Short mmCIF file of C-alpha atoms and ligand atoms in Angstrom, two decimals:
data_model
loop_
_atom_site.label_atom_id
_atom_site.label_comp_id
_atom_site.label_asym_id
_atom_site.label_seq_id
_atom_site.Cartn_x
_atom_site.Cartn_y
_atom_site.Cartn_z
CA MET A 1 26.73 -0.42 -12.65
CA ASN A 2 27.50 0.59 -16.74
CA ASN A 3 24.89 1.99 -19.22
CA VAL A 4 22.83 3.65 -16.33
CA THR A 5 19.74 4.98 -18.30
CA LYS A 6 17.65 6.22 -15.65
CA THR A 7 18.08 6.44 -11.48
CA ILE A 8 15.24 5.87 -9.89
CA ILE A 9 14.41 6.37 -5.76
CA ILE A 10 11.78 4.21 -4.47
CA THR A 11 10.53 5.40 -1.02
CA GLY A 12 8.74 3.01 1.26
CA GLY A 13 10.16 0.03 -0.78
CA ALA A 14 10.82 -1.94 2.08
CA GLY A 15 6.82 -2.05 2.87
CA PHE A 16 4.09 -4.41 1.29
CA ILE A 17 3.12 -2.51 -2.03
CA GLY A 18 6.86 -0.92 -2.34
CA SER A 19 8.50 -4.13 -1.96
CA HIS A 20 6.41 -5.89 -4.95
CA LEU A 21 7.18 -2.31 -7.01
CA VAL A 22 10.99 -2.61 -6.41
CA ARG A 23 11.38 -6.55 -7.34
CA LEU A 24 8.93 -5.22 -10.61
CA PHE A 25 11.67 -2.59 -11.39
CA VAL A 26 14.83 -4.07 -10.59
CA ASN A 27 13.82 -7.13 -12.52
CA LYS A 28 11.99 -5.67 -15.62
CA TYR A 29 14.46 -2.73 -16.07
CA PRO A 30 18.04 -3.91 -16.17
CA ASN A 31 19.47 -0.05 -17.19
CA TYR A 32 17.52 1.12 -14.48
CA ARG A 33 19.43 2.13 -10.93
CA ILE A 34 16.49 1.75 -8.52
CA ILE A 35 17.23 3.21 -4.87
CA ASN A 36 15.14 1.79 -2.04
CA LEU A 37 14.60 4.84 0.51
CA ASP A 38 13.09 3.24 3.64
CA LYS A 39 13.37 4.67 7.40
CA LEU A 40 12.42 0.52 8.18
CA THR A 41 9.46 1.23 10.67
CA TYR A 42 7.71 -1.79 11.92
CA ALA A 43 5.96 -1.90 8.64
CA GLY A 44 9.79 -2.00 6.39
CA ASN A 45 11.16 -5.36 6.12
CA LEU A 46 14.14 -5.55 4.63
CA ALA A 47 13.53 -9.78 4.37
CA ASN A 48 10.86 -8.65 2.13
CA LEU A 49 13.52 -7.83 -0.84
CA LYS A 50 15.84 -11.38 0.08
CA ASP A 51 15.57 -12.26 -3.81
CA ILE A 52 16.73 -9.26 -5.11
CA GLU A 53 19.13 -7.62 -2.29
CA ASN A 54 22.51 -8.53 -4.41
CA ALA A 55 20.97 -7.30 -7.90
CA ASN A 56 23.36 -4.99 -9.15
CA ASN A 57 20.72 -2.47 -10.22
CA TYR A 58 19.75 -2.20 -6.61
CA GLU A 59 20.58 -0.20 -3.44
CA PHE A 60 19.07 0.46 -0.42
CA VAL A 61 19.83 3.71 1.74
CA LYS A 62 18.10 3.85 5.03
CA ALA A 63 16.47 7.08 5.64
CA ASP A 64 13.67 9.37 6.95
CA ILE A 65 11.79 11.31 4.65
CA VAL A 66 10.88 13.38 8.07
CA ASP A 67 14.62 14.29 7.95
CA ALA A 68 14.83 16.95 5.54
CA ASP A 69 18.80 17.05 5.40
CA SER A 70 19.29 13.90 4.83
CA LEU A 71 17.07 13.64 1.89
CA PHE A 72 18.86 16.88 0.29
CA ALA A 73 22.20 14.57 1.17
CA ILE A 74 20.73 11.48 -0.70
CA PHE A 75 19.11 13.21 -3.74
CA ASP A 76 22.25 15.56 -4.23
CA LYS A 77 24.25 11.63 -4.39
CA TYR A 78 22.34 9.98 -6.46
CA GLN A 79 20.75 12.52 -9.03
CA PRO A 80 17.44 11.14 -9.35
CA ASP A 81 15.64 10.94 -12.54
CA GLY A 82 12.38 10.00 -11.00
CA VAL A 83 10.77 9.07 -7.49
CA ILE A 84 8.26 6.72 -6.89
CA HIS A 85 6.94 8.03 -3.63
CA LEU A 86 5.13 4.91 -1.34
CA ALA A 87 6.72 5.67 2.08
CA ALA A 88 3.71 6.27 4.52
CA GLU A 89 2.03 5.22 7.72
CA SER A 90 -0.71 3.68 6.02
CA HIS A 91 -2.89 1.87 9.09
CA VAL A 92 -5.92 3.28 9.54
CA ASP A 93 -6.66 1.79 13.61
CA ARG A 94 -3.04 3.49 14.27
CA SER A 95 -3.90 6.68 12.74
CA ILE A 96 -7.04 6.94 15.20
CA ALA A 97 -4.72 5.77 18.55
CA ASN A 98 -1.72 8.03 17.30
CA PRO A 99 -2.38 10.68 14.50
CA ASN A 100 0.79 12.81 14.85
CA GLU A 101 3.14 10.28 13.54
CA PHE A 102 1.10 10.11 10.10
CA ILE A 103 0.89 13.83 9.77
CA PHE A 104 5.03 14.20 10.12
CA THR A 105 5.60 11.23 7.61
CA ASN A 106 2.42 11.69 5.27
CA ILE A 107 2.41 15.51 5.44
CA VAL A 108 5.80 16.99 6.46
CA GLY A 109 7.46 14.04 4.82
CA THR A 110 6.23 14.45 1.61
CA ALA A 111 6.76 17.91 1.40
CA ASN A 112 10.12 17.28 2.10
CA LEU A 113 10.93 15.15 -0.97
CA LEU A 114 8.87 17.54 -2.98
CA ASN A 115 11.39 20.23 -1.84
CA ALA A 116 14.39 17.38 -2.74
CA ALA A 117 13.07 16.91 -6.22
CA ARG A 118 12.57 20.59 -6.64
CA LYS A 119 16.12 21.67 -5.55
CA THR A 120 17.94 18.54 -7.31
CA TRP A 121 15.70 19.05 -10.48
CA GLY A 122 16.32 23.34 -10.73
CA GLU A 123 14.88 24.44 -13.98
CA ASN A 124 15.89 21.45 -15.74
CA MET A 125 12.74 19.23 -15.33
CA GLU A 126 12.71 17.55 -18.68
CA GLY A 127 12.43 13.91 -18.37
CA LYS A 128 11.63 13.98 -14.60
CA ARG A 129 8.95 12.71 -12.76
CA PHE A 130 7.93 12.47 -9.17
CA TYR A 131 5.15 9.73 -8.64
CA HIS A 132 3.27 10.01 -5.29
CA VAL A 133 1.31 7.04 -4.62
CA SER A 134 -2.33 7.45 -2.86
CA THR A 135 -5.21 5.73 -1.59
CA ASP A 136 -8.86 6.07 -2.97
CA GLU A 137 -9.75 6.58 1.27
CA VAL A 138 -8.81 10.20 0.11
CA TYR A 139 -12.43 10.71 -1.60
CA GLY A 140 -14.44 9.40 1.55
CA SER A 141 -16.93 6.99 1.83
CA LEU A 142 -19.29 5.91 -0.80
CA GLY A 143 -23.34 4.99 0.39
CA GLU A 144 -24.73 2.32 -1.50
CA THR A 145 -24.15 2.78 -5.13
CA GLY A 146 -21.41 5.21 -7.19
CA PHE A 147 -17.97 5.05 -7.77
CA PHE A 148 -14.86 7.13 -7.36
CA LYS A 149 -13.91 8.95 -10.18
CA GLU A 150 -10.75 11.29 -10.52
CA THR A 151 -13.12 13.91 -10.67
CA THR A 152 -14.72 12.82 -7.25
CA ALA A 153 -14.37 15.59 -4.72
CA TYR A 154 -12.03 15.19 -1.87
CA ASP A 155 -13.85 14.16 1.84
CA PRO A 156 -11.23 12.22 4.31
CA ARG A 157 -12.68 10.92 6.97
CA SER A 158 -9.47 9.37 9.19
CA PRO A 159 -6.38 10.86 10.40
CA TYR A 160 -4.96 8.71 7.77
CA SER A 161 -6.86 8.96 4.65
CA ALA A 162 -6.55 13.22 5.68
CA SER A 163 -2.86 13.12 5.51
CA LYS A 164 -2.80 11.42 2.50
CA ALA A 165 -5.01 13.81 0.69
CA SER A 166 -3.07 16.52 2.42
CA SER A 167 -0.01 15.11 0.56
CA ASP A 168 -1.91 14.50 -2.80
CA HIS A 169 -2.55 18.44 -2.44
CA LEU A 170 1.05 19.27 -1.77
CA VAL A 171 1.99 17.25 -4.99
CA ARG A 172 -0.56 18.95 -7.21
CA ALA A 173 0.20 22.57 -5.84
CA TYR A 174 3.84 21.84 -6.37
CA GLY A 175 2.95 20.68 -10.41
CA HIS A 176 1.36 23.94 -10.44
CA THR A 177 3.34 26.45 -8.94
CA PHE A 178 6.89 25.14 -9.84
CA GLY A 179 5.93 23.15 -12.52
CA LEU A 180 7.43 20.16 -11.15
CA PRO A 181 6.37 16.74 -13.18
CA SER A 182 4.07 15.00 -10.94
CA VAL A 183 1.70 12.46 -11.61
CA ILE A 184 -0.50 10.79 -8.57
CA SER A 185 -2.70 7.59 -8.66
CA ASN A 186 -5.28 6.40 -6.04
CA CYS A 187 -5.78 2.66 -5.47
CA SER A 188 -8.01 0.68 -3.66
CA ASN A 189 -7.74 -1.88 -0.62
CA ASN A 190 -4.66 -4.11 -1.92
CA TYR A 191 -3.83 -7.73 -0.95
CA GLY A 192 -1.09 -10.27 -1.72
CA SER A 193 2.55 -11.38 0.13
CA TYR A 194 4.06 -9.40 2.63
CA GLN A 195 1.27 -7.04 3.93
CA PHE A 196 1.95 -6.84 7.51
CA PRO A 197 -0.62 -8.64 9.54
CA GLU A 198 -2.08 -5.68 11.11
CA LYS A 199 -4.31 -5.08 8.17
CA LEU A 200 -7.30 -7.19 7.72
CA ILE A 201 -6.74 -10.05 5.36
CA PRO A 202 -2.80 -11.26 6.75
CA LEU A 203 -4.13 -10.21 10.42
CA PHE A 204 -7.53 -13.22 9.78
CA ILE A 205 -5.12 -15.56 7.46
CA ASN A 206 -2.89 -15.75 11.08
CA ASN A 207 -5.54 -16.06 13.46
CA ILE A 208 -7.55 -18.64 11.81
CA LYS A 209 -4.39 -20.48 11.57
CA ASN A 210 -3.85 -19.94 15.72
CA ASN A 211 -7.48 -20.52 16.16
CA LYS A 212 -7.43 -16.99 17.41
CA ALA A 213 -10.58 -14.82 17.45
CA LEU A 214 -11.42 -13.09 14.28
CA PRO A 215 -12.11 -9.56 15.41
CA VAL A 216 -15.25 -8.14 12.85
CA TYR A 217 -15.82 -4.21 13.35
CA GLY A 218 -19.37 -3.71 13.89
CA LYS A 219 -21.42 -5.82 11.90
CA GLY A 220 -19.21 -6.53 9.16
CA GLU A 221 -21.14 -4.78 6.66
CA ASN A 222 -18.31 -2.53 5.44
CA ILE A 223 -17.54 -2.94 2.00
CA ARG A 224 -13.84 -3.03 0.09
CA ASP A 225 -12.86 -3.12 -3.54
CA TRP A 226 -9.65 -5.59 -3.63
CA LEU A 227 -6.91 -5.35 -5.40
CA TRP A 228 -3.94 -7.91 -6.36
CA VAL A 229 -0.80 -6.33 -5.15
CA GLU A 230 1.07 -7.49 -8.45
CA ASP A 231 -1.78 -5.49 -10.30
CA HIS A 232 -1.32 -2.13 -8.50
CA ALA A 233 2.58 -2.68 -9.36
CA ARG A 234 1.92 -3.25 -12.79
CA ALA A 235 -0.53 -0.08 -12.80
CA ILE A 236 2.11 1.95 -11.49
CA ASP A 237 5.04 0.70 -13.75
CA LYS A 238 2.47 1.93 -16.65
CA ILE A 239 1.61 5.23 -15.15
CA TYR A 240 5.03 5.98 -14.43
CA HIS A 241 6.08 5.70 -17.94
CA GLU A 242 3.00 6.62 -19.84
CA GLY A 243 0.72 8.86 -17.77
CA LYS A 244 0.37 12.40 -18.43
CA ASN A 245 2.47 15.25 -16.40
CA GLY A 246 -0.31 16.84 -14.21
CA ASP A 247 -2.98 13.91 -14.30
CA THR A 248 -4.48 11.51 -11.74
CA TYR A 249 -5.44 7.93 -12.03
CA ASN A 250 -7.71 5.80 -10.26
CA ILE A 251 -6.61 2.04 -9.96
CA GLY A 252 -9.04 -0.84 -8.59
CA GLY A 253 -10.05 -4.02 -9.61
CA HIS A 254 -14.10 -3.63 -9.71
CA ASN A 255 -13.73 -6.29 -6.76
CA GLU A 256 -16.29 -5.10 -4.26
CA TRP A 257 -16.56 -7.88 -0.70
CA THR A 258 -18.64 -6.77 2.51
CA ASN A 259 -16.29 -7.62 5.22
CA ILE A 260 -18.37 -10.43 5.93
CA ASP A 261 -18.41 -12.23 2.95
CA LEU A 262 -14.96 -11.95 2.49
CA ILE A 263 -14.00 -13.31 5.98
CA ARG A 264 -16.29 -16.16 5.28
CA LEU A 265 -14.74 -17.19 1.99
CA MET A 266 -11.38 -16.85 3.88
CA CYS A 267 -12.46 -19.25 6.78
CA LYS A 268 -13.94 -21.98 3.75
CA ILE A 269 -10.54 -21.53 2.07
CA MET A 270 -8.42 -22.10 5.34
CA ASP A 271 -10.71 -24.81 6.50
CA SER A 272 -9.96 -27.24 3.11
CA LYS A 273 -5.96 -26.06 3.51
CA LEU A 274 -5.85 -26.92 7.08
CA GLY A 275 -7.77 -30.26 6.63
CA ARG A 276 -10.20 -28.89 9.03
CA ASN A 277 -14.18 -29.85 9.34
CA LYS A 278 -16.30 -27.36 7.10
CA GLY A 279 -17.18 -24.33 9.16
CA GLU A 280 -14.88 -24.99 11.82
CA SER A 281 -12.57 -21.49 11.18
CA GLU A 282 -16.19 -19.87 10.99
CA LYS A 283 -16.63 -20.09 14.81
CA LEU A 284 -13.57 -17.89 15.38
CA ILE A 285 -15.81 -14.96 14.32
CA THR A 286 -16.09 -12.29 16.83
CA TYR A 287 -17.88 -9.15 16.37
CA VAL A 288 -16.36 -6.34 18.05
CA LYS A 289 -16.91 -2.76 18.70
CA ASP A 290 -17.04 -0.43 15.40
CA ARG A 291 -13.63 1.21 14.05
CA ALA A 292 -14.59 5.08 14.93
CA GLY A 293 -15.73 6.66 11.74
CA HIS A 294 -15.43 3.70 9.89
CA ASP A 295 -15.85 4.33 6.24
CA LEU A 296 -18.70 2.09 4.97
CA ARG A 297 -17.85 1.46 1.47
CA TYR A 298 -15.09 2.30 -1.36
CA ALA A 299 -15.41 1.28 -5.17
CA ILE A 300 -12.97 2.65 -7.45
CA ASP A 301 -13.67 3.40 -11.29
CA SER A 302 -10.73 2.54 -13.15
CA THR A 303 -12.08 3.40 -16.41
CA LYS A 304 -9.63 6.36 -17.18
CA LEU A 305 -6.37 3.91 -16.86
CA GLN A 306 -7.67 1.18 -18.51
CA ASN A 307 -8.83 3.37 -21.68
CA GLU A 308 -5.78 5.68 -21.96
CA LEU A 309 -3.27 2.74 -20.75
CA GLY A 310 -4.73 0.17 -21.22
CA TRP A 311 -4.43 -1.84 -17.90
CA THR A 312 -6.39 -4.47 -16.80
CA PRO A 313 -6.54 -6.49 -13.41
CA SER A 314 -4.93 -10.01 -14.14
CA LEU A 315 -6.05 -12.02 -11.85
CA GLN A 316 -9.98 -13.14 -10.39
CA PHE A 317 -10.06 -12.54 -6.51
CA GLU A 318 -10.87 -16.21 -5.59
CA GLU A 319 -7.77 -17.44 -7.02
CA GLY A 320 -5.73 -14.44 -5.64
CA LEU A 321 -7.11 -15.02 -2.13
CA GLU A 322 -6.52 -18.68 -2.52
CA LYS A 323 -2.49 -17.95 -3.39
CA THR A 324 -2.35 -15.52 -0.90
CA ILE A 325 -3.37 -17.78 1.96
CA GLU A 326 -1.27 -20.63 0.50
CA TRP A 327 2.01 -17.76 0.58
CA TYR A 328 1.03 -16.94 4.16
CA LEU A 329 1.05 -20.72 4.85
CA GLU A 330 4.11 -21.48 3.13
CA ASN A 331 5.76 -18.61 4.51
CA GLU A 332 5.58 -19.02 8.69
CA GLU A 333 9.18 -17.84 9.43
CA TRP A 334 8.28 -14.27 7.68
CA MET A 335 5.15 -14.27 9.93
CA LYS A 336 6.47 -15.34 12.95
CA ASN A 337 9.42 -12.75 12.12
CA VAL A 338 7.52 -9.56 11.61
CA THR A 339 4.71 -10.41 14.94
CA SER A 340 7.80 -10.90 17.48
CA GLY A 341 8.71 -7.66 19.72
CA ASP A 342 5.84 -4.58 19.33
CA TYR A 343 3.12 -6.69 17.34
CA GLN A 344 2.54 -8.37 20.56
CA SER A 345 1.79 -4.93 22.66
CA TYR A 346 0.59 -3.22 19.51
CA TYR A 347 -2.01 -6.49 19.56
CA GLU A 348 -3.05 -5.79 22.95
CA GLU A 349 -3.68 -2.50 22.77
CA GLN A 350 -5.81 -2.64 20.00
CA TYR A 351 -7.92 -5.48 20.11
CA ILE A 352 -7.23 -6.67 24.35
CA ASN A 353 -7.58 -3.71 25.89
CA ARG A 354 -10.17 -2.00 23.85
P1 LIG B 401 3.42 -0.10 4.82
O1 LIG B 401 3.28 0.39 5.69
O2 LIG B 401 3.41 -1.83 3.79
O3 LIG B 401 4.97 0.09 4.29
C1 LIG B 401 5.28 1.69 4.50
C2 LIG B 401 6.67 1.69 4.27
O4 LIG B 401 7.18 2.76 4.40
C3 LIG B 401 7.49 0.79 5.13
O5 LIG B 401 8.58 -0.29 4.51
C4 LIG B 401 8.15 2.08 6.32
O6 LIG B 401 9.55 1.73 7.00
C5 LIG B 401 8.14 3.36 5.02
N1 LIG B 401 8.05 4.08 5.87
C6 LIG B 401 7.38 4.46 6.62
N2 LIG B 401 7.75 5.83 7.12
C7 LIG B 401 8.55 6.33 7.05
C8 LIG B 401 9.62 7.55 6.79
N3 LIG B 401 9.52 8.65 7.92
N4 LIG B 401 10.48 7.70 6.35
C9 LIG B 401 10.71 6.77 5.35
N5 LIG B 401 10.00 5.60 5.37
C10 LIG B 401 9.00 5.47 6.04
O7 LIG B 401 2.58 0.34 3.53
P2 LIG B 401 2.02 0.09 2.14
O8 LIG B 401 0.41 -0.78 2.33
O9 LIG B 401 2.93 -1.37 1.25
O10 LIG B 401 1.55 1.48 0.91
C11 LIG B 401 2.21 2.13 0.68
C12 LIG B 401 1.67 2.90 -0.33
O11 LIG B 401 0.33 2.81 -0.85
C13 LIG B 401 1.39 4.41 1.01
O12 LIG B 401 1.28 5.22 0.63
C14 LIG B 401 -0.46 3.47 1.08
O13 LIG B 401 -1.02 4.97 1.66
C15 LIG B 401 -0.52 3.48 -0.32
N6 LIG B 401 -1.75 2.98 -0.56
C16 LIG B 401 -2.08 1.52 -0.06
C17 LIG B 401 -2.88 0.85 0.09
C18 LIG B 401 -3.16 -0.64 0.66
O14 LIG B 401 -3.99 -1.18 0.46
N7 LIG B 401 -1.96 -1.02 1.24
C19 LIG B 401 -3.92 1.05 -1.17
C20 LIG B 401 -3.75 2.54 -1.46
C21 LIG B 401 -2.36 3.03 -1.55
P1 LIG B 402 -7.98 -2.50 6.62
O1 LIG B 402 -7.15 -4.14 6.27
O2 LIG B 402 -7.34 -2.39 8.26
O3 LIG B 402 -7.79 -1.69 5.72
P2 LIG B 402 -8.66 -0.01 5.52
O4 LIG B 402 -9.41 0.36 6.57
O5 LIG B 402 -7.40 0.49 5.10
O6 LIG B 402 -9.92 -0.73 4.43
O7 LIG B 402 -9.20 -3.22 7.17
C1 LIG B 402 -10.26 -3.11 5.75
C2 LIG B 402 -11.87 -3.81 6.51
O8 LIG B 402 -11.81 -4.60 7.33
C3 LIG B 402 -12.38 -2.24 7.16
O9 LIG B 402 -13.56 -2.36 7.08
C4 LIG B 402 -11.81 -2.30 8.75
C5 LIG B 402 -12.26 -4.21 8.54
N1 LIG B 402 -11.68 -4.34 10.11
C6 LIG B 402 -11.98 -5.41 10.97
O10 LIG B 402 -13.31 -5.51 10.53
N2 LIG B 402 -11.52 -6.04 11.80
C7 LIG B 402 -10.21 -5.68 11.87
O11 LIG B 402 -9.54 -6.24 12.82
C8 LIG B 402 -9.42 -5.02 10.50
C9 LIG B 402 -7.78 -5.26 10.88
C10 LIG B 402 -10.34 -4.82 9.65
#
């Protein structure tokens, strides 16, 4: 392609948030060359990017970030100006069942990317940027009050959040020690289209539709702070272009829900969309054994991002949730494809043989 002003490697671009980010960048920046580097694990799906797969500023490269040699070769070939790193193992329940995958991908994989960026950029790091996408779960669990700020001490409590915390520390250490121009954001729970149905919202939409039990962990009193995935992608765009090197930005929508209230709202919307009697879907709610080490509450203070970079969430939650439910109901084929094969054995291990 002609007139390339920047080449950016986005890792994990075939996953949930990554695919929304790749779409945003490919459409918004026709002069950027966007390289989507993804291993295509169970969570990665090129069907998430059908609409832009033929764009001439987009390229897909299949690679595993745990494989340092192939990363060096890819960085050597594309000479990226920037990296936006989202590739990760991302589901807490899987990290409890099998922590090692998280340690390899999230920690070793991030170190490999940092090394590849450092080697490629050498001493000339002007205009370069390594952006690490992280989670609010690194801060641990809140009680009934308070919010996570950028200065909150790290206190990860699951293998997933511990592996993300390690990767955040590595990124900061490479910035501090080697001067690698880096920035980190920590975001709250995302929801929207193309999310793999192991996470609460798409899992429950799919189960309600198929009249399957809704497995609520513990008493359903845990609280999460939900953000529309496209608002997260817009925040990443802002931070990538305007954030300060060495800084951290918290991203969240001030939108806290107990799981049970959120599930009841989903049931209500689904009753109306599916033409069911009021209260019918709620009958599927089943309380099951709690998740081990289940964090009680996450809530983000995103004042810094709002004040310094002028980002605000665009969607009210009720509207976003309804749009999300409509998307899953309209995209049956997508759901069918991602729930075939390995998904069935995961589901049995997680919910039937517990
Ligand atoms: P996801 O599980 O939907 O997608 C992860 C992607 O990474 C997949 O495409 C997968 O194929 C790829 N991947 C996994 N291992 C890889 C490897 N070894 N090499 C190359 N690619 C690999 O995850 P998501 O929900 O889109 O999350 C993306 C990032 O955002 C993660 O870093 C996650 O920690 C962070 N995050 C997620 C949320 C959320 O609510 N989902 C909130 C805050 C932060
Ligand atoms: P999840 O979507 O896995 O995100 P995270 O654990 O990273 O916040 O879960 C969101 C909340 O929903 C969390 O408190 C756990 C709960 N949950 C259930 O009650 N049942 C389920 O089957 C799942 C997957 C989650």
